[in-house]
JSON list of C-alpha atoms in Angstrom, two decimals:
[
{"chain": "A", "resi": 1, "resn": "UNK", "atom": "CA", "xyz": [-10.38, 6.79, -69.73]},
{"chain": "A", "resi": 2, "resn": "UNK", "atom": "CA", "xyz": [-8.10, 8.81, -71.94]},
{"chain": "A", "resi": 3, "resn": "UNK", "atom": "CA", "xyz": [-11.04, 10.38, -73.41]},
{"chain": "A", "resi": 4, "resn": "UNK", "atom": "CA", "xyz": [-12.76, 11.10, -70.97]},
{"chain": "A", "resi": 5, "resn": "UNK", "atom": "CA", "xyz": [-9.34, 13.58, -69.72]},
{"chain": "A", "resi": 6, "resn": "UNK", "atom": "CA", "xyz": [-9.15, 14.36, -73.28]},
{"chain": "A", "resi": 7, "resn": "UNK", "atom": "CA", "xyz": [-12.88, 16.03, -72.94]},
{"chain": "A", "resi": 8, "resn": "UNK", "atom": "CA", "xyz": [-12.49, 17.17, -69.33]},
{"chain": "A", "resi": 9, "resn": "UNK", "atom": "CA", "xyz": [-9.37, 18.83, -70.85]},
{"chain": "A", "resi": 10, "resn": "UNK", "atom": "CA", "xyz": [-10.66, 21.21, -73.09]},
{"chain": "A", "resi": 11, "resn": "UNK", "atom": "CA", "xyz": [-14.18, 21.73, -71.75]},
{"chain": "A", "resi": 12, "resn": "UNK", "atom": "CA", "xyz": [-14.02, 25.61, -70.83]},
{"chain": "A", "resi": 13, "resn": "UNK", "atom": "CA", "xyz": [-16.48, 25.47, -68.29]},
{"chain": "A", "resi": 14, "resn": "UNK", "atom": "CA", "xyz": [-14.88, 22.68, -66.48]},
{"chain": "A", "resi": 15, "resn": "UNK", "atom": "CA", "xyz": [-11.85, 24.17, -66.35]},
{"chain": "A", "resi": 16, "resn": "UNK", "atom": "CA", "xyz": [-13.26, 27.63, -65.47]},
{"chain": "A", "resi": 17, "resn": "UNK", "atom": "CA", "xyz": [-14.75, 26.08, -62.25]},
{"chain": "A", "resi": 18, "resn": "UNK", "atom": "CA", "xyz": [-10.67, 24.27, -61.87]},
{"chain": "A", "resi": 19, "resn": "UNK", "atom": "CA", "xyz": [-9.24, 27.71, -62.22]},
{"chain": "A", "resi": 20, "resn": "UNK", "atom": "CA", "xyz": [-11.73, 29.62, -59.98]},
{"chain": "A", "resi": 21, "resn": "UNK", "atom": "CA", "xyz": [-11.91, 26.60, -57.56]},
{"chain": "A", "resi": 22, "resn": "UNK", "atom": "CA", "xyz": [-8.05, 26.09, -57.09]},
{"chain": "A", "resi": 23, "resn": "UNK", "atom": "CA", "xyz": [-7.43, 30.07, -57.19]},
{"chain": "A", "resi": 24, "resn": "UNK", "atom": "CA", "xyz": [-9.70, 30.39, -54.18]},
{"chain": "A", "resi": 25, "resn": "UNK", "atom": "CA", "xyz": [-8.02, 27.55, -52.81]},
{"chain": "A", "resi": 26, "resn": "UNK", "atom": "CA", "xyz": [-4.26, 29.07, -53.44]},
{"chain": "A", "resi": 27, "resn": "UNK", "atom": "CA", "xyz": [-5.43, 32.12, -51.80]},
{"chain": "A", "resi": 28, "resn": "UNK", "atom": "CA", "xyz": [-6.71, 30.14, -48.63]},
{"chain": "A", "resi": 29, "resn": "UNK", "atom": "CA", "xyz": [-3.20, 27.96, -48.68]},
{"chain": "A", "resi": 30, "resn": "UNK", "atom": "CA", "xyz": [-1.22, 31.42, -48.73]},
{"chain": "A", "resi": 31, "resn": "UNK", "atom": "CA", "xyz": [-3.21, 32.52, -45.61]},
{"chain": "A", "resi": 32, "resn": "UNK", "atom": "CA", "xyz": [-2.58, 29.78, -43.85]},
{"chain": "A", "resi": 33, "resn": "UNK", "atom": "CA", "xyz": [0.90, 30.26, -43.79]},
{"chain": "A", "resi": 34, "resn": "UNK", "atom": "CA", "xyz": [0.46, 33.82, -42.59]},
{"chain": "A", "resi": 35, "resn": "UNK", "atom": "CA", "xyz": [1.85, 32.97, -39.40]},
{"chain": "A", "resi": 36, "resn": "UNK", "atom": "CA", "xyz": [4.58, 31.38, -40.32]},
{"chain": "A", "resi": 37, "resn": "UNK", "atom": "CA", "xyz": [5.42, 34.17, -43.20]},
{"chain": "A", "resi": 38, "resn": "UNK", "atom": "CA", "xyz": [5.48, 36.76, -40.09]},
{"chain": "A", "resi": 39, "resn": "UNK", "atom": "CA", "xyz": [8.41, 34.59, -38.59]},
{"chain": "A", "resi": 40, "resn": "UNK", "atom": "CA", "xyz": [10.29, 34.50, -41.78]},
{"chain": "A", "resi": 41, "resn": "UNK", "atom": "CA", "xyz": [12.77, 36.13, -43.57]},
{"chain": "A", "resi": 42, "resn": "UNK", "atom": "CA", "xyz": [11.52, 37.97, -46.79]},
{"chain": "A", "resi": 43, "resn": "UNK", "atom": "CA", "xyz": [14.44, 35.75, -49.32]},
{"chain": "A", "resi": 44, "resn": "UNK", "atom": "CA", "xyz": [12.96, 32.73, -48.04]},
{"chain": "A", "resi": 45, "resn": "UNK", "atom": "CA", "xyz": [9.15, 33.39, -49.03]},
{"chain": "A", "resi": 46, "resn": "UNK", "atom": "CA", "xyz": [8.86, 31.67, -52.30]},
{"chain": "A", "resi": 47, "resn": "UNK", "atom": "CA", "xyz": [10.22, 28.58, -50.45]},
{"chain": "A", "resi": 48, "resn": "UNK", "atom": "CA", "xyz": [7.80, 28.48, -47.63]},
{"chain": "A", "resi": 49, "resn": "UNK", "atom": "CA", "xyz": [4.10, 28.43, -48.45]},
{"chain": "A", "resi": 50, "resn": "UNK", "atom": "CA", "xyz": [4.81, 24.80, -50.18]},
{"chain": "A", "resi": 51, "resn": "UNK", "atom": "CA", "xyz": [1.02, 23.62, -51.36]},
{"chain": "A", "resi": 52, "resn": "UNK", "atom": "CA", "xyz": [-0.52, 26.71, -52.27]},
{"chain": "A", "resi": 53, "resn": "UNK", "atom": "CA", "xyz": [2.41, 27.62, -54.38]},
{"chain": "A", "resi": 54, "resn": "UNK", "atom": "CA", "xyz": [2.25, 24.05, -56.54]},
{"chain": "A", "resi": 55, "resn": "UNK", "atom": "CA", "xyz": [-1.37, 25.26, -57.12]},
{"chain": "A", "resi": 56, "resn": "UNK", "atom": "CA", "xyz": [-0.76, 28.74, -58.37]},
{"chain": "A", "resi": 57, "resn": "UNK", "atom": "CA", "xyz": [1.48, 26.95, -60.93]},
{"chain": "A", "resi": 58, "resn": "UNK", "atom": "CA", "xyz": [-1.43, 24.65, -61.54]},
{"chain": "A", "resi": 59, "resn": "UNK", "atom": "CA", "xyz": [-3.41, 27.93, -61.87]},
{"chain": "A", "resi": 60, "resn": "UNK", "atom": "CA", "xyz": [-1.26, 29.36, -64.62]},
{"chain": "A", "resi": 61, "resn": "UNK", "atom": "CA", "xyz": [-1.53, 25.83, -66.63]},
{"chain": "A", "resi": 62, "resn": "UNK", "atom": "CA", "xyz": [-5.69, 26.16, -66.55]},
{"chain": "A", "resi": 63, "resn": "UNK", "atom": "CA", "xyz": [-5.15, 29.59, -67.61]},
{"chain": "A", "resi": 64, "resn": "UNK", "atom": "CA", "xyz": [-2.33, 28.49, -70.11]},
{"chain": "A", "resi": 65, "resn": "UNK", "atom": "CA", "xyz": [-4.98, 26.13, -71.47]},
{"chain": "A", "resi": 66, "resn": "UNK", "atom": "CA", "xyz": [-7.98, 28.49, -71.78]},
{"chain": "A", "resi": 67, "resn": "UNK", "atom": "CA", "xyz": [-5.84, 30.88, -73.62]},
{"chain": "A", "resi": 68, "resn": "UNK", "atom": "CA", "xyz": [-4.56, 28.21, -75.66]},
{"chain": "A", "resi": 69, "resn": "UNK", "atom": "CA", "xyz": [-0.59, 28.63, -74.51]},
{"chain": "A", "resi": 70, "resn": "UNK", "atom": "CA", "xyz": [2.17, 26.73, -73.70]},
{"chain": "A", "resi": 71, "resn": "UNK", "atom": "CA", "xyz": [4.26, 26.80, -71.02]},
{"chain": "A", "resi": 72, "resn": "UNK", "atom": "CA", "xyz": [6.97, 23.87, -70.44]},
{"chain": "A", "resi": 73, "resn": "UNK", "atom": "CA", "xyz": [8.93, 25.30, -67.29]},
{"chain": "A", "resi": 74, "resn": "UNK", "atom": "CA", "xyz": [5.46, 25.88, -65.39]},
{"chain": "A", "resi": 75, "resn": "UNK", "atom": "CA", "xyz": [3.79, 22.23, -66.15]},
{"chain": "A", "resi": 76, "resn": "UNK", "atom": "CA", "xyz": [6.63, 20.58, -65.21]},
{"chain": "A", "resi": 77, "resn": "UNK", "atom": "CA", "xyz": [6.30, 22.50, -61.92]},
{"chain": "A", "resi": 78, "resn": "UNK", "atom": "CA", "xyz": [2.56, 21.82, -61.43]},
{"chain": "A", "resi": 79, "resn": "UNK", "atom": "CA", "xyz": [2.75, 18.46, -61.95]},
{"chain": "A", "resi": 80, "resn": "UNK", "atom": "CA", "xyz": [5.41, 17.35, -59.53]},
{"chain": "A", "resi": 81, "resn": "UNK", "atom": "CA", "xyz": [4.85, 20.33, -56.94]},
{"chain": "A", "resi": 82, "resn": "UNK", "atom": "CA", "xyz": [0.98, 18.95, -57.14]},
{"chain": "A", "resi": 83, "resn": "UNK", "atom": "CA", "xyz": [2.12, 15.41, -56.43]},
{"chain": "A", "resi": 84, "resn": "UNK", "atom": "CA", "xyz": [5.05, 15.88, -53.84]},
{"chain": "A", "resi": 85, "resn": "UNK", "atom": "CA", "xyz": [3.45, 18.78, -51.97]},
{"chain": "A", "resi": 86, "resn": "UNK", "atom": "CA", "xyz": [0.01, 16.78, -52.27]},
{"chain": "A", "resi": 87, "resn": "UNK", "atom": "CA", "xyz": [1.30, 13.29, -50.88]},
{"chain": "A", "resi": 88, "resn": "UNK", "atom": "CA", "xyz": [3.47, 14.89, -48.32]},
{"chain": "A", "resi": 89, "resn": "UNK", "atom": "CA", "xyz": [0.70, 17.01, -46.73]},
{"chain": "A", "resi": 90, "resn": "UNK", "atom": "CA", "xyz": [-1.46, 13.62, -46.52]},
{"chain": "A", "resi": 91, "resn": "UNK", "atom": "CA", "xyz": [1.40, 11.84, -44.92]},
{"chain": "A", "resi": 92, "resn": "UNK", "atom": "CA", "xyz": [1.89, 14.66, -42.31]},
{"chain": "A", "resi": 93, "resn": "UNK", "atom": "CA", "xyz": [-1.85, 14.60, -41.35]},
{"chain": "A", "resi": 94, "resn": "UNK", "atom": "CA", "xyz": [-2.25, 10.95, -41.09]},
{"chain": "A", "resi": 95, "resn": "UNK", "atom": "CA", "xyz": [0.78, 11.10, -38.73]},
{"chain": "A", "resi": 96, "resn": "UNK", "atom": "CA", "xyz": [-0.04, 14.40, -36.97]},
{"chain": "A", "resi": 97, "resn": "UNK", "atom": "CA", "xyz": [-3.57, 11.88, -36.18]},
{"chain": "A", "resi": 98, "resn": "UNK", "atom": "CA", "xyz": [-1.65, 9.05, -34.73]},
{"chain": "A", "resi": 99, "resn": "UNK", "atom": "CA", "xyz": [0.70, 11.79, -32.81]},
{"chain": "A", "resi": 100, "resn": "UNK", "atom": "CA", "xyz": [-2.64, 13.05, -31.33]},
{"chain": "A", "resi": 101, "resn": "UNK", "atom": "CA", "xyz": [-4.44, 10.07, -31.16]},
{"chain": "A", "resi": 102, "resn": "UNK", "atom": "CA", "xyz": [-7.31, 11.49, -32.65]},
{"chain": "A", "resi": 103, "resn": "UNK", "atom": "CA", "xyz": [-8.81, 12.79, -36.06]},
{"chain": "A", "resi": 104, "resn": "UNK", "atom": "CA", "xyz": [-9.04, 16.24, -36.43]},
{"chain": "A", "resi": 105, "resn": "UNK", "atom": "CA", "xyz": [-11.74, 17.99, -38.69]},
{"chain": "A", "resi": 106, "resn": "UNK", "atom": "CA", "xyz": [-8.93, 20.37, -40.35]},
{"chain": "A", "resi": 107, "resn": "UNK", "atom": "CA", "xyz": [-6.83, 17.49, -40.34]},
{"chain": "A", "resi": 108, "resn": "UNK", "atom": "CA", "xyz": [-9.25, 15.66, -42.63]},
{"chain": "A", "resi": 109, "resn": "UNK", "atom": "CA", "xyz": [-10.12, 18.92, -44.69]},
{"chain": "A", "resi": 110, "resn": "UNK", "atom": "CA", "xyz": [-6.39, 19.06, -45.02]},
{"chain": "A", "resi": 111, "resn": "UNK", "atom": "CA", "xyz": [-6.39, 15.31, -45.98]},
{"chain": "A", "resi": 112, "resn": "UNK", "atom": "CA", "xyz": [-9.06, 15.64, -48.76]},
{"chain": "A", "resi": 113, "resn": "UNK", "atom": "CA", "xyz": [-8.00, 18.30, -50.11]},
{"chain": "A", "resi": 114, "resn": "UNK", "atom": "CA", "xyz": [-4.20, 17.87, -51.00]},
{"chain": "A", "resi": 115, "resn": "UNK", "atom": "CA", "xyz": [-5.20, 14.16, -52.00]},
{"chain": "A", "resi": 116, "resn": "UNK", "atom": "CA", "xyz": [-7.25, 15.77, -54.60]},
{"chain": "A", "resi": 117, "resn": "UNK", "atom": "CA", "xyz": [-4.07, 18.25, -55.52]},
{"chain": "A", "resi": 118, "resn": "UNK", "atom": "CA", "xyz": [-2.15, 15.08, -56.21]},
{"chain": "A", "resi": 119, "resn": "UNK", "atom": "CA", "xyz": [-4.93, 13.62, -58.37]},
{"chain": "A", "resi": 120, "resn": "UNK", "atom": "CA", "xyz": [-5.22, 16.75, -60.52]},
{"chain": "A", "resi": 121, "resn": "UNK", "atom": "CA", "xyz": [-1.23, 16.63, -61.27]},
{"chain": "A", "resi": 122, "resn": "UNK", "atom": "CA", "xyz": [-2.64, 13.47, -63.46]},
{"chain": "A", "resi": 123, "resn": "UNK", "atom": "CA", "xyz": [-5.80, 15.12, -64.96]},
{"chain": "A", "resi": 124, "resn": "UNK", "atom": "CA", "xyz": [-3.42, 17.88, -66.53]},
{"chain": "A", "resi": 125, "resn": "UNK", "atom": "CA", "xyz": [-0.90, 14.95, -68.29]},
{"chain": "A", "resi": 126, "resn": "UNK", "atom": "CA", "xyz": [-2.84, 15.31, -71.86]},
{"chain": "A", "resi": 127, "resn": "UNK", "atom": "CA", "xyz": [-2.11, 19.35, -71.54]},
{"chain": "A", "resi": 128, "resn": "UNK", "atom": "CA", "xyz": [1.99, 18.33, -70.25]},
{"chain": "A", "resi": 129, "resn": "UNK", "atom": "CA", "xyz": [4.89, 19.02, -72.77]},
{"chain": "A", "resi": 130, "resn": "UNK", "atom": "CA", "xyz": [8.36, 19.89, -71.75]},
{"chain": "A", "resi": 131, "resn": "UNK", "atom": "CA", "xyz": [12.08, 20.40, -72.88]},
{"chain": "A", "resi": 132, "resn": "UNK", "atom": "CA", "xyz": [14.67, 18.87, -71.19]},
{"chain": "A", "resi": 133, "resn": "UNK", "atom": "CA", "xyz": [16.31, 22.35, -69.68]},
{"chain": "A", "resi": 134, "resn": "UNK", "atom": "CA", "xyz": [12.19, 22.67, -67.85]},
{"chain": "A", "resi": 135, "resn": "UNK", "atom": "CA", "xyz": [12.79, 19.36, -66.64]},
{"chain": "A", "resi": 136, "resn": "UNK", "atom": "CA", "xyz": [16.29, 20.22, -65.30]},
{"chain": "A", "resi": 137, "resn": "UNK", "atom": "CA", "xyz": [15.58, 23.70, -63.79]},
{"chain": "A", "resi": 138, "resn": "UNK", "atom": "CA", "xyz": [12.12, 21.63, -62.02]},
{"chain": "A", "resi": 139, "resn": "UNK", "atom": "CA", "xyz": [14.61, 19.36, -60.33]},
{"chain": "A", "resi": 140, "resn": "UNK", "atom": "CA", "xyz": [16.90, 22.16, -58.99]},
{"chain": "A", "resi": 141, "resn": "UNK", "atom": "CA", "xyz": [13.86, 23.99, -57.62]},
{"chain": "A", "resi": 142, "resn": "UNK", "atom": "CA", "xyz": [12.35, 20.74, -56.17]},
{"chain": "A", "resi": 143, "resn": "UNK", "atom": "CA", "xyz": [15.99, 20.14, -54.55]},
{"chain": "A", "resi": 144, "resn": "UNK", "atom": "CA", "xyz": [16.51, 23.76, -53.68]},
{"chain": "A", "resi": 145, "resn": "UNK", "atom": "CA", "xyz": [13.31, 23.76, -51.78]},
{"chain": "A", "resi": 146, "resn": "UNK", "atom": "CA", "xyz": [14.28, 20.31, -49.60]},
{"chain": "A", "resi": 147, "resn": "UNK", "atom": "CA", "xyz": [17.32, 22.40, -48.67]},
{"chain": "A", "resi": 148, "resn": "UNK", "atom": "CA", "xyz": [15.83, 25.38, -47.70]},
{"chain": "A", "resi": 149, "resn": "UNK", "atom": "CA", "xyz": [13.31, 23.36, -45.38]},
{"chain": "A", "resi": 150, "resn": "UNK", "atom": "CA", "xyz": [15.42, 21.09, -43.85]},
{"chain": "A", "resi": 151, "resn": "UNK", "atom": "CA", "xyz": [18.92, 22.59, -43.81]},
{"chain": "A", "resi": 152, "resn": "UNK", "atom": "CA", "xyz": [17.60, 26.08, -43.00]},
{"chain": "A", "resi": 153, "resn": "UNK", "atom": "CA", "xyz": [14.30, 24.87, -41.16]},
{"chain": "A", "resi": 154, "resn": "UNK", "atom": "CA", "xyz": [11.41, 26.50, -43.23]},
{"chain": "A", "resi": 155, "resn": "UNK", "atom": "CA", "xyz": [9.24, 23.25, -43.42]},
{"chain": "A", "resi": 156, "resn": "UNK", "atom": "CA", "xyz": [5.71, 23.77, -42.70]},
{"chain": "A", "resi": 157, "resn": "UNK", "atom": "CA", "xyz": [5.28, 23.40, -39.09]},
{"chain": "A", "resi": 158, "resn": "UNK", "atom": "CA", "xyz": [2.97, 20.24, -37.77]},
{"chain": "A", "resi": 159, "resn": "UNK", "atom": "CA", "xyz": [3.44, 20.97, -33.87]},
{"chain": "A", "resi": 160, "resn": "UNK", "atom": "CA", "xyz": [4.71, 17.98, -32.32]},
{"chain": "A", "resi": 161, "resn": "UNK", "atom": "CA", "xyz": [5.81, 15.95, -35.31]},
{"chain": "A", "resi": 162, "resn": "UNK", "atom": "CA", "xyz": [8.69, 19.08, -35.37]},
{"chain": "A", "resi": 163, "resn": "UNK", "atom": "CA", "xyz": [11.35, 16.39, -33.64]},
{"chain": "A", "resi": 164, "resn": "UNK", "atom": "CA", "xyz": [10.62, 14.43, -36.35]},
{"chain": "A", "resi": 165, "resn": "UNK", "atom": "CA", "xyz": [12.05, 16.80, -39.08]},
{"chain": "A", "resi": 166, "resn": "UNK", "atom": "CA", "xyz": [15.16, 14.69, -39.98]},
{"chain": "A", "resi": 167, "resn": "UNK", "atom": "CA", "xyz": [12.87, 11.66, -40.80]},
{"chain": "A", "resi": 168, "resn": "UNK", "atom": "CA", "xyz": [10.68, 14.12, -42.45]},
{"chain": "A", "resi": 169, "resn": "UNK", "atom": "CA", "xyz": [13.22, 15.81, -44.57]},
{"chain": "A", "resi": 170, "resn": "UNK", "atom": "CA", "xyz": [14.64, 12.23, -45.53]},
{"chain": "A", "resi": 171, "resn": "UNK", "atom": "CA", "xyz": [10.76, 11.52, -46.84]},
{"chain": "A", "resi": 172, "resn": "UNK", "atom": "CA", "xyz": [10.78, 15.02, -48.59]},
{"chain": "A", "resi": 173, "resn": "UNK", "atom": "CA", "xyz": [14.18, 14.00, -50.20]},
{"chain": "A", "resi": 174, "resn": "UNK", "atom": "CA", "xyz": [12.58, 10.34, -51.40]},
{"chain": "A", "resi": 175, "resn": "UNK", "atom": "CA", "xyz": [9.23, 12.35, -52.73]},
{"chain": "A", "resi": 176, "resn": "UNK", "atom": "CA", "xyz": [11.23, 14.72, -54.43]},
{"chain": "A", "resi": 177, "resn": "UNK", "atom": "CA", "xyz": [13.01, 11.69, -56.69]},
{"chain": "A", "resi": 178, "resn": "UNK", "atom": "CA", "xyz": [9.88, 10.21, -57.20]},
{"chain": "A", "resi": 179, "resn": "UNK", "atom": "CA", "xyz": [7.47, 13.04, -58.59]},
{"chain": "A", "resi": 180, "resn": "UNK", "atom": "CA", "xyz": [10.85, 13.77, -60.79]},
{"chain": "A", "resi": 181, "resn": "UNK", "atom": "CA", "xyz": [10.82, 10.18, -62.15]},
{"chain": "A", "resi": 182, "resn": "UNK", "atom": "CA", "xyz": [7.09, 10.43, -62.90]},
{"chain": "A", "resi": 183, "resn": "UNK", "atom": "CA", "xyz": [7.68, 13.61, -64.92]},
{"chain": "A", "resi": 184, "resn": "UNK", "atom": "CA", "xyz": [10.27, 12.17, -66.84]},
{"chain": "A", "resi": 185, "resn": "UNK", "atom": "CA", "xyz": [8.31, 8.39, -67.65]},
{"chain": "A", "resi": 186, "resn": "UNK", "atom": "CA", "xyz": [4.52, 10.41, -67.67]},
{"chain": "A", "resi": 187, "resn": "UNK", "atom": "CA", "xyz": [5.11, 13.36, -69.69]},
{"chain": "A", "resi": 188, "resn": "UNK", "atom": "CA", "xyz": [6.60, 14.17, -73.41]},
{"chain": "A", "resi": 189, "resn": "UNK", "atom": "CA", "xyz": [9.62, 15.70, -73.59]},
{"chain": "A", "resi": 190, "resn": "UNK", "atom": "CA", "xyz": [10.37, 17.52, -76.75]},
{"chain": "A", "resi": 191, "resn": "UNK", "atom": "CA", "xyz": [13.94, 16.90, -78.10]},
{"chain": "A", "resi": 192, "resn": "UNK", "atom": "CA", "xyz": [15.37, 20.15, -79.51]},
{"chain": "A", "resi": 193, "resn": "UNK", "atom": "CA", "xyz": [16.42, 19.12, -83.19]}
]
């Protein structure tokens, strides 16, 4: 299995079709949020479009890796912005269906494709190397972000699962420690000497 990543890894042409794939996708997930964007406050715009941000970071990595570059700070970001973004949006669908009592088409699109957002967080681990300040400054954004969407209400909206946002934030919170305790147990960090 690892080398099968290993050759997925550095296959240019599979990772061309990542990069062009996930860019188009990036540029979908920031149009999505258009409406919300037109409701909110220009310091709070890095904070808001949460999935389609995690996969411009993944973007950079694929082009990191192409170009043969390194970039600590911005894997660490991918990989747990891929994960916690990824899982969360699933979560939110499945419970937007039982809200609604039926399955949506968007929902499912929705469903598939931030499953597979979480999955690629793992395809990129042979590519992951950090330093423990990328690891730090990845929690305080991760942490920064729960407060900004649930102390200062920027979550994604998902209609009538709003009066839910406390028990939503709370999951947020609990996703946010996890994807940070994968980073730390999943991928190398390199100890200044």
């Amino acid at each position: 299995m690892t080398q099968l990543l290993y050759q997925l890894m550095y296959n240019r042409i599979f990772l061309m079709i990542l990069l062009i794939s996930n860019f188009l996708g990036t540029i979908y997930g920031y149009y999505w949020y258009r409406g919300q964007l037109s409701e909110t406050e220009w310091y709070f715009y890095p904070f808001v479009p949460d999935s389609p941000t995690a996969t411009l970071f993944l973007c950079i990595v694929i082009a990191s890796i192409l170009f043969n570059k390194k970039y600590g700070l911005i894997d660490a970001l991918a990989f747990t912005t891929l994960i916690k973004y990824g899982v969360w949006a699933v979560i939110m669908n499945f419970l937007y269906f039982f809200e609604l009592n039926t399955v949506t088409p968007i929902g499912l699109m929705l469903i598939m494709s931030h499953s597979i957002m979480a999955l690629q967080a793992f395809l990129f681990l042979p590519h992951l190397q950090i330093k423990p300040w990328h690891f730090y400054v990845t929690a305080l954004w991760l942490f920064h972000n729960d407060v900004i969407d649930y102390v200062y209400m920027q979550y994604p909206k998902y209609g009538s699962l709003d009066r839910f946002s406390d028990h939503i934030g709370y999951l947020s919170f609990w996703l946010t420690i996890i994807v940070l305790v994968l980073l730390k147990t999943l991928v190398p960090i390199k100890r200044l000497n």
